[in-house]
Amino acid sequence: MKVAPLQSVALEGLGRAAERLAQRAAEVAAPTDRVSLESSLVGSLGDALSYRANLRVLKTSGELDQTLLGLVGR
């Protein structure tokens, strides 16, 4: 199945956000100092927002595809 460009970008974004979250989880598990712990936690919040935003792009893209297919099928 071919992935649309918008969906491809969103999937790449999901992958990057997931990788960053995993990296930050490792940083939180073994912090080197208080500042790194705080920056890792703040960064993880941003990564979680990025992940959710990319999920929303995928959902909206799917809805758009369905709408377009419905219009073409008329």
CSV table of N, CA and C in Angstrom, one decimal:
chain,number,residue,atom,x,y,z
A,1,MET,N,0.8,-1.2,0.0
A,1,MET,CA,0.0,0.0,0.0
A,1,MET,C,0.9,1.2,0.0
A,2,LYS,N,0.6,2.2,-0.9
A,2,LYS,CA,1.4,3.4,-1.0
A,2,LYS,C,0.9,4.4,0.1
A,3,VAL,N,1.8,5.0,0.7
A,3,VAL,CA,1.5,6.0,1.8
A,3,VAL,C,1.6,7.4,1.2
A,4,ALA,N,0.6,8.2,1.4
A,4,ALA,CA,0.5,9.6,1.0
A,4,ALA,C,1.6,10.4,1.6
A,5,PRO,N,2.1,11.4,0.9
A,5,PRO,CA,3.2,12.3,1.4
A,5,PRO,C,2.9,12.8,2.8
A,6,LEU,N,1.7,13.3,3.1
A,6,LEU,CA,1.3,13.8,4.4
A,6,LEU,C,1.4,12.8,5.4
A,7,GLN,N,0.9,11.6,5.1
A,7,GLN,CA,1.0,10.5,6.1
A,7,GLN,C,2.4,10.1,6.3
A,8,SER,N,3.2,10.1,5.3
A,8,SER,CA,4.6,9.7,5.4
A,8,SER,C,5.3,10.7,6.4
A,9,VAL,N,5.1,11.9,6.2
A,9,VAL,CA,5.7,12.9,7.1
A,9,VAL,C,5.2,12.7,8.6
A,10,ALA,N,4.0,12.4,8.8
A,10,ALA,CA,3.4,12.2,10.1
A,10,ALA,C,4.0,10.9,10.7
A,11,LEU,N,4.2,9.9,9.9
A,11,LEU,CA,4.8,8.6,10.4
A,11,LEU,C,6.2,8.8,10.8
A,12,GLU,N,7.0,9.6,10.0
A,12,GLU,CA,8.3,9.9,10.4
A,12,GLU,C,8.4,10.7,11.7
A,13,GLY,N,7.5,11.7,11.8
A,13,GLY,CA,7.4,12.4,13.0
A,13,GLY,C,7.1,11.6,14.3
A,14,LEU,N,6.2,10.6,14.1
A,14,LEU,CA,5.9,9.7,15.2
A,14,LEU,C,7.2,8.9,15.6
A,15,GLY,N,7.9,8.4,14.6
A,15,GLY,CA,9.1,7.7,14.9
A,15,GLY,C,10.1,8.5,15.6
A,16,ARG,N,10.3,9.7,15.1
A,16,ARG,CA,11.3,10.6,15.8
A,16,ARG,C,10.9,10.9,17.2
A,17,ALA,N,9.6,11.2,17.4
A,17,ALA,CA,9.1,11.5,18.8
A,17,ALA,C,9.3,10.3,19.7
A,18,ALA,N,9.0,9.1,19.2
A,18,ALA,CA,9.1,7.9,20.0
A,18,ALA,C,10.6,7.7,20.3
A,19,GLU,N,11.5,7.9,19.4
A,19,GLU,CA,12.9,7.7,19.7
A,19,GLU,C,13.4,8.7,20.8
A,20,ARG,N,12.9,10.0,20.6
A,20,ARG,CA,13.3,11.0,21.6
A,20,ARG,C,12.7,10.6,23.0
A,21,LEU,N,11.5,10.2,23.0
A,21,LEU,CA,10.9,9.8,24.3
A,21,LEU,C,11.7,8.7,25.0
A,22,ALA,N,12.1,7.7,24.2
A,22,ALA,CA,12.9,6.6,24.7
A,22,ALA,C,14.2,7.1,25.2
A,23,GLN,N,14.9,8.0,24.5
A,23,GLN,CA,16.1,8.5,24.9
A,23,GLN,C,16.0,9.3,26.3
A,24,ARG,N,14.9,10.1,26.3
A,24,ARG,CA,14.7,10.9,27.5
A,24,ARG,C,14.3,10.0,28.7
A,25,ALA,N,13.6,8.9,28.5
A,25,ALA,CA,13.3,8.0,29.5
A,25,ALA,C,14.6,7.4,30.1
A,26,ALA,N,15.6,7.1,29.3
A,26,ALA,CA,16.8,6.6,29.8
A,26,ALA,C,17.6,7.7,30.6
A,27,GLU,N,17.5,8.9,30.1
A,27,GLU,CA,18.1,10.0,30.8
A,27,GLU,C,17.4,10.2,32.2
A,28,VAL,N,16.1,10.1,32.3
A,28,VAL,CA,15.4,10.2,33.6
A,28,VAL,C,15.8,9.1,34.5
A,29,ALA,N,15.9,7.9,33.9
A,29,ALA,CA,16.2,6.7,34.7
A,29,ALA,C,17.6,6.8,35.4
A,30,ALA,N,18.5,7.5,34.7
A,30,ALA,CA,19.9,7.6,35.3
A,30,ALA,C,20.4,9.1,35.1
A,31,PRO,N,19.8,10.0,35.8
A,31,PRO,CA,20.2,11.4,35.6
A,31,PRO,C,21.6,11.7,36.1
A,32,THR,N,22.3,12.6,35.5
A,32,THR,CA,23.6,13.0,35.9
A,32,THR,C,23.6,14.1,36.9
A,33,ASP,N,22.6,15.0,36.8
A,33,ASP,CA,22.4,16.0,37.8
A,33,ASP,C,21.0,16.5,37.7
A,34,ARG,N,20.6,17.5,38.6
A,34,ARG,CA,19.3,18.0,38.7
A,34,ARG,C,18.8,18.7,37.4
A,35,VAL,N,19.8,19.5,36.8
A,35,VAL,CA,19.4,20.2,35.6
A,35,VAL,C,19.1,19.3,34.5
A,36,SER,N,19.9,18.2,34.3
A,36,SER,CA,19.6,17.3,33.2
A,36,SER,C,18.3,16.5,33.4
A,37,LEU,N,18.0,16.3,34.7
A,37,LEU,CA,16.7,15.6,35.0
A,37,LEU,C,15.5,16.5,34.6
A,38,GLU,N,15.6,17.8,35.0
A,38,GLU,CA,14.6,18.7,34.7
A,38,GLU,C,14.4,19.0,33.2
A,39,SER,N,15.6,19.1,32.5
A,39,SER,CA,15.5,19.3,31.1
A,39,SER,C,14.9,18.1,30.3
A,40,SER,N,15.3,16.9,30.8
A,40,SER,CA,14.8,15.7,30.2
A,40,SER,C,13.3,15.6,30.4
A,41,LEU,N,12.8,16.0,31.6
A,41,LEU,CA,11.3,15.9,31.9
A,41,LEU,C,10.6,16.9,31.0
A,42,VAL,N,11.1,18.1,30.9
A,42,VAL,CA,10.5,19.1,30.1
A,42,VAL,C,10.5,18.7,28.6
A,43,GLY,N,11.6,18.2,28.2
A,43,GLY,CA,11.8,17.7,26.8
A,43,GLY,C,10.8,16.6,26.5
A,44,SER,N,10.6,15.7,27.5
A,44,SER,CA,9.7,14.6,27.3
A,44,SER,C,8.2,15.1,27.1
A,45,LEU,N,7.9,16.2,27.8
A,45,LEU,CA,6.5,16.8,27.6
A,45,LEU,C,6.4,17.3,26.1
A,46,GLY,N,7.4,17.9,25.6
A,46,GLY,CA,7.4,18.4,24.3
A,46,GLY,C,7.3,17.3,23.3
A,47,ASP,N,8.1,16.2,23.5
A,47,ASP,CA,8.1,15.0,22.7
A,47,ASP,C,6.7,14.4,22.7
A,48,ALA,N,6.1,14.3,23.8
A,48,ALA,CA,4.7,13.7,23.9
A,48,ALA,C,3.7,14.6,23.1
A,49,LEU,N,3.8,15.9,23.2
A,49,LEU,CA,3.0,16.8,22.4
A,49,LEU,C,3.2,16.6,20.9
A,50,SER,N,4.5,16.4,20.5
A,50,SER,CA,4.8,16.2,19.1
A,50,SER,C,4.2,14.9,18.6
A,51,TYR,N,4.3,13.8,19.5
A,51,TYR,CA,3.7,12.5,19.1
A,51,TYR,C,2.2,12.7,18.9
A,52,ARG,N,1.5,13.3,19.8
A,52,ARG,CA,0.1,13.5,19.7
A,52,ARG,C,-0.3,14.3,18.5
A,53,ALA,N,0.5,15.4,18.2
A,53,ALA,CA,0.2,16.2,17.0
A,53,ALA,C,0.4,15.4,15.7
A,54,ASN,N,1.4,14.5,15.7
A,54,ASN,CA,1.5,13.7,14.5
A,54,ASN,C,0.4,12.6,14.4
A,55,LEU,N,-0.1,12.1,15.5
A,55,LEU,CA,-1.2,11.2,15.4
A,55,LEU,C,-2.4,11.9,14.9
A,56,ARG,N,-2.6,13.2,15.3
A,56,ARG,CA,-3.8,14.0,14.8
A,56,ARG,C,-3.6,14.2,13.3
A,57,VAL,N,-2.4,14.5,12.8
A,57,VAL,CA,-2.2,14.7,11.4
A,57,VAL,C,-2.6,13.4,10.6
A,58,LEU,N,-2.2,12.2,11.2
A,58,LEU,CA,-2.6,11.0,10.5
A,58,LEU,C,-4.1,10.8,10.5
A,59,LYS,N,-4.7,11.1,11.6
A,59,LYS,CA,-6.2,10.9,11.7
A,59,LYS,C,-6.9,11.8,10.7
A,60,THR,N,-6.5,13.1,10.7
A,60,THR,CA,-7.1,14.1,9.8
A,60,THR,C,-6.8,13.7,8.3
A,61,SER,N,-5.6,13.2,8.0
A,61,SER,CA,-5.3,12.8,6.7
A,61,SER,C,-6.2,11.6,6.2
A,62,GLY,N,-6.4,10.7,7.1
A,62,GLY,CA,-7.3,9.6,6.8
A,62,GLY,C,-8.8,10.1,6.6
A,63,GLU,N,-9.2,11.0,7.4
A,63,GLU,CA,-10.5,11.6,7.2
A,63,GLU,C,-10.7,12.3,5.9
A,64,LEU,N,-9.6,13.0,5.5
A,64,LEU,CA,-9.6,13.7,4.3
A,64,LEU,C,-9.7,12.7,3.1
A,65,ASP,N,-8.9,11.7,3.2
A,65,ASP,CA,-8.9,10.6,2.2
A,65,ASP,C,-10.3,10.0,2.0
A,66,GLN,N,-11.0,9.8,3.1
A,66,GLN,CA,-12.3,9.2,3.1
A,66,GLN,C,-13.3,10.2,2.4
A,67,THR,N,-13.2,11.4,2.8
A,67,THR,CA,-14.0,12.5,2.2
A,67,THR,C,-13.8,12.6,0.7
A,68,LEU,N,-12.6,12.6,0.3
A,68,LEU,CA,-12.3,12.7,-1.1
A,68,LEU,C,-12.8,11.5,-1.9
A,69,LEU,N,-12.6,10.3,-1.3
A,69,LEU,CA,-13.1,9.1,-2.0
A,69,LEU,C,-14.6,9.1,-2.1
A,70,GLY,N,-15.3,9.6,-1.0
A,70,GLY,CA,-16.7,9.7,-1.1
A,70,GLY,C,-17.2,10.7,-2.2
A,71,LEU,N,-16.5,11.8,-2.3
A,71,LEU,CA,-16.8,12.7,-3.4
A,71,LEU,C,-16.6,12.2,-4.8
A,72,VAL,N,-15.5,11.4,-4.9
A,72,VAL,CA,-15.2,10.9,-6.2
A,72,VAL,C,-16.2,9.8,-6.6
A,73,GLY,N,-16.6,9.0,-5.6
A,73,GLY,CA,-17.5,7.9,-5.8
A,73,GLY,C,-19.0,8.3,-6.1
A,74,ARG,N,-19.3,9.6,-6.0
A,74,ARG,CA,-20.7,10.0,-6.3
A,74,ARG,C,-21.0,9.9,-7.7
